Short mmCIF file of N, CA and C in Angstrom, two decimals:
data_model
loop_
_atom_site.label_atom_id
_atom_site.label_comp_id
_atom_site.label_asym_id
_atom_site.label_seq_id
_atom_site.Cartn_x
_atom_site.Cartn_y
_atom_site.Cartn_z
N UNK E 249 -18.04 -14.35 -28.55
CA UNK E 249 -17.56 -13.58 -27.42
C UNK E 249 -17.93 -14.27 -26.10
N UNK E 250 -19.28 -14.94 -26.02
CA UNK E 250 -19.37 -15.69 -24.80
C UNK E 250 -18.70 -16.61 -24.19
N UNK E 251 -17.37 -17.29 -25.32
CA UNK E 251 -16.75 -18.40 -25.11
C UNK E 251 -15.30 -17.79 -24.42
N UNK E 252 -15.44 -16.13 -24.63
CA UNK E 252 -14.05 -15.78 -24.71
C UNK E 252 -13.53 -16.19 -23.13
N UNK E 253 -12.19 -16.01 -22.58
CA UNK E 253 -11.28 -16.07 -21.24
C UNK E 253 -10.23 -15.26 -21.48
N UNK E 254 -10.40 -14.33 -21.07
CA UNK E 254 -8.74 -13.16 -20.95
C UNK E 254 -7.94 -13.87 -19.94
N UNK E 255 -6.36 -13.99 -20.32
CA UNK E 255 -5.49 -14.79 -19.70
C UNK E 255 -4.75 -13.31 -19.22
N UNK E 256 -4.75 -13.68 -17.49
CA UNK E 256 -4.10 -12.24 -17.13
C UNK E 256 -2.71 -12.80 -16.52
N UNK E 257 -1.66 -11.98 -16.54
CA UNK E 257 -0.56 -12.68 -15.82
C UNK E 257 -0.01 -11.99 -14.80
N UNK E 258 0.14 -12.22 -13.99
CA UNK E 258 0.21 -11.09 -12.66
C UNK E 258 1.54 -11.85 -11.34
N UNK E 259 1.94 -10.36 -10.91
CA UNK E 259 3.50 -10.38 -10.52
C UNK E 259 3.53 -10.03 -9.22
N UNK E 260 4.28 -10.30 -8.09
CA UNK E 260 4.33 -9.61 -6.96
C UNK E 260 4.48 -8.33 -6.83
N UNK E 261 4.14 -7.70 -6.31
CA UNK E 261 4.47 -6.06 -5.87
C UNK E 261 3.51 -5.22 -5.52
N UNK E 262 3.52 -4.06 -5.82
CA UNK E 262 2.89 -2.84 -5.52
C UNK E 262 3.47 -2.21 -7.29
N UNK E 263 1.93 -1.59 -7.94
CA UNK E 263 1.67 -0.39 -8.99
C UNK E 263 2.61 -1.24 -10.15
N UNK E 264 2.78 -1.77 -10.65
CA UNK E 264 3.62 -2.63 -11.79
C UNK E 264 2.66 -3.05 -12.88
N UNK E 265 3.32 -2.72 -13.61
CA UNK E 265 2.68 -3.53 -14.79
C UNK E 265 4.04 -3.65 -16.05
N UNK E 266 4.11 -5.10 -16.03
CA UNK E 266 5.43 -5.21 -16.69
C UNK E 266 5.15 -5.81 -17.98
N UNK E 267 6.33 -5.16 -19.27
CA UNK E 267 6.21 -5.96 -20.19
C UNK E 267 6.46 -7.42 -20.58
N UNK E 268 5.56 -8.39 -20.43
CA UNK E 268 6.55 -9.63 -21.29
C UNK E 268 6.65 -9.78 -22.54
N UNK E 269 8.46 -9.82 -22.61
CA UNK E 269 9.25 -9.75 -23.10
C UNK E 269 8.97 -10.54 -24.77
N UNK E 270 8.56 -11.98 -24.52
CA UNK E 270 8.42 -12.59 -25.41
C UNK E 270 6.50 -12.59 -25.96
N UNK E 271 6.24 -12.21 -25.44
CA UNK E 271 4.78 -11.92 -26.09
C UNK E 271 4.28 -9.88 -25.78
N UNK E 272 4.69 -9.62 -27.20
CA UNK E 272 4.46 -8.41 -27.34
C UNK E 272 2.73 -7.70 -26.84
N UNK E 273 2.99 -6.30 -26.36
CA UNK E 273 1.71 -5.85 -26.12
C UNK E 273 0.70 -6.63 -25.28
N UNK E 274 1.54 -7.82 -24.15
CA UNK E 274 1.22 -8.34 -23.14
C UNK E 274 1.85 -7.51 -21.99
N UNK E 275 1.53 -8.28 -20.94
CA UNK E 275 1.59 -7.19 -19.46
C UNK E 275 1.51 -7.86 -18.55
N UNK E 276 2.39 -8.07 -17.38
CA UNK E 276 2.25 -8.43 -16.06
C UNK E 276 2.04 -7.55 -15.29
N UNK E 277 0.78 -7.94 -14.31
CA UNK E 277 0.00 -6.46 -13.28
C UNK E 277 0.17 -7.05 -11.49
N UNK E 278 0.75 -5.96 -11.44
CA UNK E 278 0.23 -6.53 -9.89
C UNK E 278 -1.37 -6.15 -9.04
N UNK E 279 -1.41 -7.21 -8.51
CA UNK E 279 -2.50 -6.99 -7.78
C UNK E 279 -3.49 -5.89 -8.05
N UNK E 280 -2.68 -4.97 -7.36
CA UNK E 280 -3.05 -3.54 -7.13
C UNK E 280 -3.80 -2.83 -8.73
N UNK E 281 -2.99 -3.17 -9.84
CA UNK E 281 -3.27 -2.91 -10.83
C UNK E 281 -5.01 -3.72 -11.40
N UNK E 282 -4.92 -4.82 -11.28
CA UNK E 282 -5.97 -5.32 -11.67
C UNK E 282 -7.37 -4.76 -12.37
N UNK E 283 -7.83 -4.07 -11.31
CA UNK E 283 -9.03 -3.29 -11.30
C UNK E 283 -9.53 -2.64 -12.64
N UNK E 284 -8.82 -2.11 -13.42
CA UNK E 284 -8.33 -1.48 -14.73
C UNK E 284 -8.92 -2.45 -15.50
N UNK E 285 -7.91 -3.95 -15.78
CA UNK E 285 -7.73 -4.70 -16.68
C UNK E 285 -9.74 -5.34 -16.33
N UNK E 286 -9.55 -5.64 -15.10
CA UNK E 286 -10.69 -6.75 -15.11
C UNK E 286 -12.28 -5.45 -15.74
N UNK E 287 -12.36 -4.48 -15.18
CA UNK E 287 -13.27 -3.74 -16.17
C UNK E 287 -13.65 -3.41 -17.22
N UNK E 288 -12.10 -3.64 -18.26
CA UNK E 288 -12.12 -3.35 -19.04
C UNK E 288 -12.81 -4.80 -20.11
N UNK E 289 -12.49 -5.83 -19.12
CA UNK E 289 -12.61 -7.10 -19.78
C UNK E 289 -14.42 -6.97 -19.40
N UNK E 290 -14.69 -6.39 -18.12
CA UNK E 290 -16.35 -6.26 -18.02
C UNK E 290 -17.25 -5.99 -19.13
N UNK E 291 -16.37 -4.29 -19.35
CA UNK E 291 -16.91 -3.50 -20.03
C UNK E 291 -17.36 -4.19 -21.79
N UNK E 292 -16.81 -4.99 -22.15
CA UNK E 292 -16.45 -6.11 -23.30
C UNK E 292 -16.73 -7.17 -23.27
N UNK E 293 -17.48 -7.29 -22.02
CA UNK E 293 -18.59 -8.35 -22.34
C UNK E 293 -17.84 -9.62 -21.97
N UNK E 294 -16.05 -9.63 -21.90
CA UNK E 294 -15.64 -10.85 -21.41
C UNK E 294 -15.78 -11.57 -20.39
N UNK E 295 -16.51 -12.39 -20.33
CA UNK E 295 -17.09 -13.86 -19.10
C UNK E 295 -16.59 -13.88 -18.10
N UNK E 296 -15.27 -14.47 -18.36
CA UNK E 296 -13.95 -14.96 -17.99
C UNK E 296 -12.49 -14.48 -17.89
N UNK E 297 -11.75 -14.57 -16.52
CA UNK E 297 -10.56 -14.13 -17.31
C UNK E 297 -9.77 -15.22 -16.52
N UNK E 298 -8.47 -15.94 -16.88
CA UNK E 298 -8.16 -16.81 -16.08
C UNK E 298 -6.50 -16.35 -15.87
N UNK E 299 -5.82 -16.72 -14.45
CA UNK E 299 -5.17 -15.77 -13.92
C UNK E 299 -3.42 -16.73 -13.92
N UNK E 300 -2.20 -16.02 -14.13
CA UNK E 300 -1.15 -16.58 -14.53
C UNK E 300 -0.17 -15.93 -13.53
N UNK E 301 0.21 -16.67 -12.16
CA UNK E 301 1.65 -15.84 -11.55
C UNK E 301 3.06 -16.26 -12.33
N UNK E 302 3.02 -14.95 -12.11
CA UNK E 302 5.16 -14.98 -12.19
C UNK E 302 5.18 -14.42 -10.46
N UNK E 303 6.08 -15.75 -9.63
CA UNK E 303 6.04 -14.98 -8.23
C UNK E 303 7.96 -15.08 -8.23
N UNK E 304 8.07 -14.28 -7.64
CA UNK E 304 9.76 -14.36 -7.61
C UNK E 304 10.53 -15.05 -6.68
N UNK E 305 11.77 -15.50 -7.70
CA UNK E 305 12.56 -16.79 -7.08
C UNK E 305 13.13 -17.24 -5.27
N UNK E 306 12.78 -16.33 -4.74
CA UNK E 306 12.81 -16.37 -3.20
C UNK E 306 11.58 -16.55 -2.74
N UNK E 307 10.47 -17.46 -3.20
CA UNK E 307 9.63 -17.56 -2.86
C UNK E 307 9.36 -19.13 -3.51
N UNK E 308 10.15 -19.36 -4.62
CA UNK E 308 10.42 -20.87 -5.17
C UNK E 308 11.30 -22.07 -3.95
N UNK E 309 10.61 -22.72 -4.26
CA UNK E 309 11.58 -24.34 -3.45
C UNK E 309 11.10 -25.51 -4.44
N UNK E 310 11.43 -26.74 -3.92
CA UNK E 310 11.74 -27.78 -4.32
C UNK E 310 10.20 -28.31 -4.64
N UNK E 311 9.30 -27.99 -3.36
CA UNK E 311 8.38 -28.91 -3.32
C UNK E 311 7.33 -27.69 -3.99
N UNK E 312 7.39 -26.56 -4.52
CA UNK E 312 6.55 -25.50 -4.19
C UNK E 312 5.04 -25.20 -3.16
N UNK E 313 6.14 -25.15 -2.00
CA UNK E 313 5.06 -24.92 -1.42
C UNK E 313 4.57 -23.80 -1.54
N UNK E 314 4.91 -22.71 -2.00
CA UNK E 314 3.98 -20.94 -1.95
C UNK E 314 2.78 -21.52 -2.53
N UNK E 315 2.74 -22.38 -3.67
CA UNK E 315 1.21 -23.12 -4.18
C UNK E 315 -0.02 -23.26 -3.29
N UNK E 316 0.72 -23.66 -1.95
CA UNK E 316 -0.43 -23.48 -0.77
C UNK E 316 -0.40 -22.62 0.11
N UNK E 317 0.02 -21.67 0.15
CA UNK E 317 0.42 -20.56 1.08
C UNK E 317 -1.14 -19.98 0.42
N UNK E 318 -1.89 -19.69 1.49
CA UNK E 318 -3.21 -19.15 1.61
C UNK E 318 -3.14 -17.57 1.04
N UNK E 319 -2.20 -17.40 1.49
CA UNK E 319 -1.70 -15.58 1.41
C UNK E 319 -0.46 -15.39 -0.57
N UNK E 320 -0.66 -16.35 -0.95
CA UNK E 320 0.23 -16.23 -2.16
C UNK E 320 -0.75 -15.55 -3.35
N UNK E 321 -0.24 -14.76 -4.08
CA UNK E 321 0.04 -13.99 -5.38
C UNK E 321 -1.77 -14.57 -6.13
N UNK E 322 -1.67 -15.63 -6.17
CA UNK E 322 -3.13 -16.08 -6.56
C UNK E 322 -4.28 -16.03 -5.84
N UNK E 323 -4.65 -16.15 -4.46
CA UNK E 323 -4.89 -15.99 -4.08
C UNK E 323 -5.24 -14.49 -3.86
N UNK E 324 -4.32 -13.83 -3.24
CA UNK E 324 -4.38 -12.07 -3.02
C UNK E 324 -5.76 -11.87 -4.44
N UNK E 325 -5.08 -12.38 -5.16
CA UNK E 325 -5.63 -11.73 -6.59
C UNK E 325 -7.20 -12.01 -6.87
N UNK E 326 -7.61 -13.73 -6.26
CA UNK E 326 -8.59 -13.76 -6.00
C UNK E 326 -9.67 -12.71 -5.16
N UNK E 327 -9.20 -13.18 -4.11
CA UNK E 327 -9.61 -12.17 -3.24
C UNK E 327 -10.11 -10.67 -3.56
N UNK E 328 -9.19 -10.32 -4.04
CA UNK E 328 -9.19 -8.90 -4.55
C UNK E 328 -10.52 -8.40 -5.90
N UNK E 329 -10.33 -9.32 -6.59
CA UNK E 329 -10.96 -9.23 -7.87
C UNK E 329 -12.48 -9.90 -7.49
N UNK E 330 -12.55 -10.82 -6.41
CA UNK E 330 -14.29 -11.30 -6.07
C UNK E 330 -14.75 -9.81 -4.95
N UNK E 331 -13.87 -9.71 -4.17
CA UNK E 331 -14.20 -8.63 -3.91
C UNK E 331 -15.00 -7.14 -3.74
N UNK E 332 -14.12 -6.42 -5.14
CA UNK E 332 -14.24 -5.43 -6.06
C UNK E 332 -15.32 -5.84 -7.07
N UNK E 333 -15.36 -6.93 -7.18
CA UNK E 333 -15.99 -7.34 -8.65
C UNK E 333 -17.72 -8.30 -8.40
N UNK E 334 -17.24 -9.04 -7.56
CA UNK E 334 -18.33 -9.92 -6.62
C UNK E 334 -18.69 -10.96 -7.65
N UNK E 335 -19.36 -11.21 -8.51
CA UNK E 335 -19.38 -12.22 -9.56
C UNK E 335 -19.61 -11.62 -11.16
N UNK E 336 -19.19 -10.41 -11.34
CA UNK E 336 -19.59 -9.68 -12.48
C UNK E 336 -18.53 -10.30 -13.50
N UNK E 337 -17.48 -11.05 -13.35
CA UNK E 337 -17.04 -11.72 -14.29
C UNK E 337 -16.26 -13.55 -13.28
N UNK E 338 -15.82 -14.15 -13.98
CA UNK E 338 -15.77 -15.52 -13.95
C UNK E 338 -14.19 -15.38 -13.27
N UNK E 339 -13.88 -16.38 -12.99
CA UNK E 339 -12.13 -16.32 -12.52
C UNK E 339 -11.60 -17.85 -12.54
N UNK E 340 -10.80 -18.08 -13.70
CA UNK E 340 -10.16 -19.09 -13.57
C UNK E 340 -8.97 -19.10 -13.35
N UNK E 341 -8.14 -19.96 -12.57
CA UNK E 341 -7.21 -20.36 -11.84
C UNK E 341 -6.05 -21.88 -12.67
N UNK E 342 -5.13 -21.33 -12.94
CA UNK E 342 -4.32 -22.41 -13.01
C UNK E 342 -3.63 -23.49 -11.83
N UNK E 343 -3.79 -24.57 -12.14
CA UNK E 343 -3.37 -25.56 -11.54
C UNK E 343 -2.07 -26.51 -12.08
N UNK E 344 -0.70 -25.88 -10.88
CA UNK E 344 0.20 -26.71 -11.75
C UNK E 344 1.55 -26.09 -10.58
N UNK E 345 2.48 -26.96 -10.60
CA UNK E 345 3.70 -26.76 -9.55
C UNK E 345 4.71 -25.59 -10.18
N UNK E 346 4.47 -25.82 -11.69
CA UNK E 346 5.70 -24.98 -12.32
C UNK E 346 6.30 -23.50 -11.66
N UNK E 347 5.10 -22.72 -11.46
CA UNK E 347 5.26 -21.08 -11.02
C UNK E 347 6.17 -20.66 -9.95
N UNK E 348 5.90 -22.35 -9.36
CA UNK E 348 6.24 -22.30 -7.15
C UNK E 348 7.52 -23.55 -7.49
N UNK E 349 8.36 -24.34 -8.36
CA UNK E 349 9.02 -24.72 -8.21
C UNK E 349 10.56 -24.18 -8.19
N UNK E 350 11.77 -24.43 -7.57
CA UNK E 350 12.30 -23.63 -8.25
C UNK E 350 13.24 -23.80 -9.45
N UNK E 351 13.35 -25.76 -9.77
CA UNK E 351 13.24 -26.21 -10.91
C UNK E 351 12.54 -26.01 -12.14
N UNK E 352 11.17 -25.55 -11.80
CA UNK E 352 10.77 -24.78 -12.61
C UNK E 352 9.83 -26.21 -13.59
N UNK E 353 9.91 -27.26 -13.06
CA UNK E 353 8.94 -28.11 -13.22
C UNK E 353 7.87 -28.71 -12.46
N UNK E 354 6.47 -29.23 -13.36
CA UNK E 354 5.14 -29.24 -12.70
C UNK E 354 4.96 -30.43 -11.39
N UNK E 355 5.99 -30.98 -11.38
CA UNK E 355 5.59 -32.15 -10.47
C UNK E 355 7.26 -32.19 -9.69
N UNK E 356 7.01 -32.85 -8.50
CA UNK E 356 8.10 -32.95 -7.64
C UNK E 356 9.47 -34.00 -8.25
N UNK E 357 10.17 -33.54 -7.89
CA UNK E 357 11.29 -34.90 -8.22
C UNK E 357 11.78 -34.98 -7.13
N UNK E 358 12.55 -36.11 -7.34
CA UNK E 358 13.73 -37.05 -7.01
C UNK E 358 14.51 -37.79 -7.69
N UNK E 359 15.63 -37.63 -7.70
CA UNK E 359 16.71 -38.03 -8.19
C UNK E 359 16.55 -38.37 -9.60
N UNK E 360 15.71 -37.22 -10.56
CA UNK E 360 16.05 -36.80 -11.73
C UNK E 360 14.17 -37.15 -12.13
N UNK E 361 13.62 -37.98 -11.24
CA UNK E 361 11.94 -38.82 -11.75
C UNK E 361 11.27 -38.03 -10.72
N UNK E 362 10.06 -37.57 -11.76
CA UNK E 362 9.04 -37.12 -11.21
C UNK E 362 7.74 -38.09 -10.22
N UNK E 363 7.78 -37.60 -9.55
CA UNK E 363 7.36 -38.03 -8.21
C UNK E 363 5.65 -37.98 -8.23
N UNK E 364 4.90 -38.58 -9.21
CA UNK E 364 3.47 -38.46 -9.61
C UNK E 364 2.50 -38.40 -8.61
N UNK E 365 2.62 -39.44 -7.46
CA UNK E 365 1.29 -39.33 -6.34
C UNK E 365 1.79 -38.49 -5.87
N UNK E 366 2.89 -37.92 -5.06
CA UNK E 366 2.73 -36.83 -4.53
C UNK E 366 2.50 -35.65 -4.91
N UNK E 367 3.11 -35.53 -6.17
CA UNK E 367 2.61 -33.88 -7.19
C UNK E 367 0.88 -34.16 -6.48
N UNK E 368 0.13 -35.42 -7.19
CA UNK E 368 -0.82 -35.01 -7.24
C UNK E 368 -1.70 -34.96 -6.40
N UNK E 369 -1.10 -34.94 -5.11
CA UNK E 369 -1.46 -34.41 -3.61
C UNK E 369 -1.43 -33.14 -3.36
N UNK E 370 -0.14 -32.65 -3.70
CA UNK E 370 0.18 -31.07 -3.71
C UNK E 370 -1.08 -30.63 -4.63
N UNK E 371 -1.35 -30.93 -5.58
CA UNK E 371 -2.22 -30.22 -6.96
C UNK E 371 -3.53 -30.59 -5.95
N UNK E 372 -3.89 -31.69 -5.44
CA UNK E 372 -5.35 -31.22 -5.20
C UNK E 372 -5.60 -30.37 -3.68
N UNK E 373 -4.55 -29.96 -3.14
CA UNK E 373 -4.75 -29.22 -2.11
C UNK E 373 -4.84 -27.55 -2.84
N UNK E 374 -3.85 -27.70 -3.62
CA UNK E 374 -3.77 -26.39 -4.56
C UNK E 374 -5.25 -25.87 -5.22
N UNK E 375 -5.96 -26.93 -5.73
CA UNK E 375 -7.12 -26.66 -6.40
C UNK E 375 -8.54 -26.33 -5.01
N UNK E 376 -8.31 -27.18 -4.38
CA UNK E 376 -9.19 -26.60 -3.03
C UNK E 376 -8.74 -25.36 -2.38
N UNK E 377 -8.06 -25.44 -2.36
CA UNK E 377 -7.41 -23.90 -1.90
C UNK E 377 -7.98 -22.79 -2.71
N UNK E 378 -7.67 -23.05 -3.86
CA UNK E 378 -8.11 -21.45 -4.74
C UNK E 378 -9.66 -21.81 -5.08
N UNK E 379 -10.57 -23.05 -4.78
CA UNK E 379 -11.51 -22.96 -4.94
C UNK E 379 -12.15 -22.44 -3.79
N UNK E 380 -11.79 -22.14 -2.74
CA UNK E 380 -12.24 -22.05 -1.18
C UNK E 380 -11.86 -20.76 -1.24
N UNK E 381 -10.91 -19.80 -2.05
CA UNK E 381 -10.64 -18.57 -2.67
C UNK E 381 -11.62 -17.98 -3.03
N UNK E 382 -12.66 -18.39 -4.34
CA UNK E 382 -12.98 -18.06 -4.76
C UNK E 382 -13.40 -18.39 -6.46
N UNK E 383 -12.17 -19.36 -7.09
CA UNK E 383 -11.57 -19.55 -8.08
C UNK E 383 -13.52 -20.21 -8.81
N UNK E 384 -13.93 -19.59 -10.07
CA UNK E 384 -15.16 -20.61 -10.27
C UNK E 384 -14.73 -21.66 -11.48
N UNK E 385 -13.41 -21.57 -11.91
CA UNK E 385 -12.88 -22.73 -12.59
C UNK E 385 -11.71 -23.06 -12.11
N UNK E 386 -11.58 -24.35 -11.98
CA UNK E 386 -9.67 -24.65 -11.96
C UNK E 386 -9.77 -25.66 -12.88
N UNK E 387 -8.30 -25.05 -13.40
CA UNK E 387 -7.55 -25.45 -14.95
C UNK E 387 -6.95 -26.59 -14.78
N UNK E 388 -6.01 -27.53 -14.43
CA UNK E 388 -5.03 -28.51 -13.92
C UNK E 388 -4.25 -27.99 -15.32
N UNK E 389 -3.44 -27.54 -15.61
CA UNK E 389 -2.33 -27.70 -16.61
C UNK E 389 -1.09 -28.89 -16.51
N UNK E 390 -0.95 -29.13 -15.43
CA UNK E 390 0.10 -30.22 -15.21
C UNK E 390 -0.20 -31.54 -16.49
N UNK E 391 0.79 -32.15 -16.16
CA UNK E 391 0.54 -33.25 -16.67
C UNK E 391 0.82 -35.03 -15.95
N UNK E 392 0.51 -34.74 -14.86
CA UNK E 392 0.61 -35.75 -13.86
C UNK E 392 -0.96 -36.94 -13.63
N UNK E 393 -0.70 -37.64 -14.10
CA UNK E 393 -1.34 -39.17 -14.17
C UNK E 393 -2.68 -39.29 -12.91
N UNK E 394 -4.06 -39.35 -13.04
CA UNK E 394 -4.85 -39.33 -11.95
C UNK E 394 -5.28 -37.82 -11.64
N UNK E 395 -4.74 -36.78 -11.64
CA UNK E 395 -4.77 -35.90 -11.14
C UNK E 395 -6.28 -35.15 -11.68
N UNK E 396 -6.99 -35.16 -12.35
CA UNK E 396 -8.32 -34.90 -12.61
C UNK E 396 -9.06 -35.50 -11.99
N UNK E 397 -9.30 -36.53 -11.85
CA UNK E 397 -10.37 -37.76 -10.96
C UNK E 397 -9.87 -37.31 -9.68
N UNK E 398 -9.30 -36.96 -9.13
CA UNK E 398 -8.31 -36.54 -7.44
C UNK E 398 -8.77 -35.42 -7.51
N UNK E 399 -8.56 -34.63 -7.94
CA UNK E 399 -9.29 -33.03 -7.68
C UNK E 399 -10.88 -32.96 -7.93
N UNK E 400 -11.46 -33.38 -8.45
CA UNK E 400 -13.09 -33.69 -8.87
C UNK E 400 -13.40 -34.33 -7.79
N UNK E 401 -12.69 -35.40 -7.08
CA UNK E 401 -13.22 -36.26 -6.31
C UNK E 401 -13.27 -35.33 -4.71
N UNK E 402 -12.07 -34.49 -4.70
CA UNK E 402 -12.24 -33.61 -3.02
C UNK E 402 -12.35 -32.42 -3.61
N UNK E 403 -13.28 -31.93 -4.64
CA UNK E 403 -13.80 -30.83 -4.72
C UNK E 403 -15.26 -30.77 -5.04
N UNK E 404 -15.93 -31.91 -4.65
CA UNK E 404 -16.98 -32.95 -4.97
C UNK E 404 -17.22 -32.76 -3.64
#
């Protein structure tokens, strides 16, 4: 149980908690909702819980920038949950363009090729950001070349 991490996935809005679709007896919460889930994960002794946006497509672009928008969906959530919670459980943070693109892939393109040093410029501003949040792990899920040694190195 000490090893455990509850993966929460969380949505823009106000009072929501939505089903996803393809993973049964899962749930997207907004913000607001949180409070519930993260106690319950207290109450159970879970460590960790590490945090998953779905933010909606008017908030997607090319380069994803909402990734650094101080005020975005991950963030809020940080905030909210160190808050309320202060360090009574752990908060990990994904790192990755996919959520904020609106291609819907982890690294930038151009003209069909992914664009590696710059993704992994965007990714380490992303990871300082939610570490300056609050975040006490960041994940890198991407899969962009360098990008671990680059985030270690300006979060160092």
């Amino acid at each position: 149980m000490n090893d455990l991490i509850l993966p929460i996935f969380i949505v823009d809005g106000e009072n929501k908690k939505q089903a996803v679709k393809s993973m049964p007896g899962v749930y997207r919460y907004t913000v607001d909702q949180l409070g519930k889930v993260v106690e319950n994960a207290i109450k159970n002794k879970i460590p960790m819980i590490a945090l998953f946006p779905s933010i909606s497509f008017k908030k997607k672009n090319n380069l994803g920038s909402e990734a650094l928008n101080e005020d975005n969906l991950i963030c809020k959530a940080i905030r909210y949950i160190k808050k309320r919670f202060d360090n009574d459980i752990g908060i990990m943070t994904d790192v990755a363009l996919d959520p904020y693109t609106s291609h819907g892939h982890d690294g930038l393109l151009k003209s069909g090729y992914v664009l590696n040093d710059e993704t992994v410029n965007i990714l380490t501003k992303q990871s300082l950001l939610q570490a300056q949040m609050g975040s006490n792990v960041i994940a890198p899920s991407d899969m962009m070349d360098g990008r671990v040694g680059k985030i270690r190195k300006t979060l160092d």
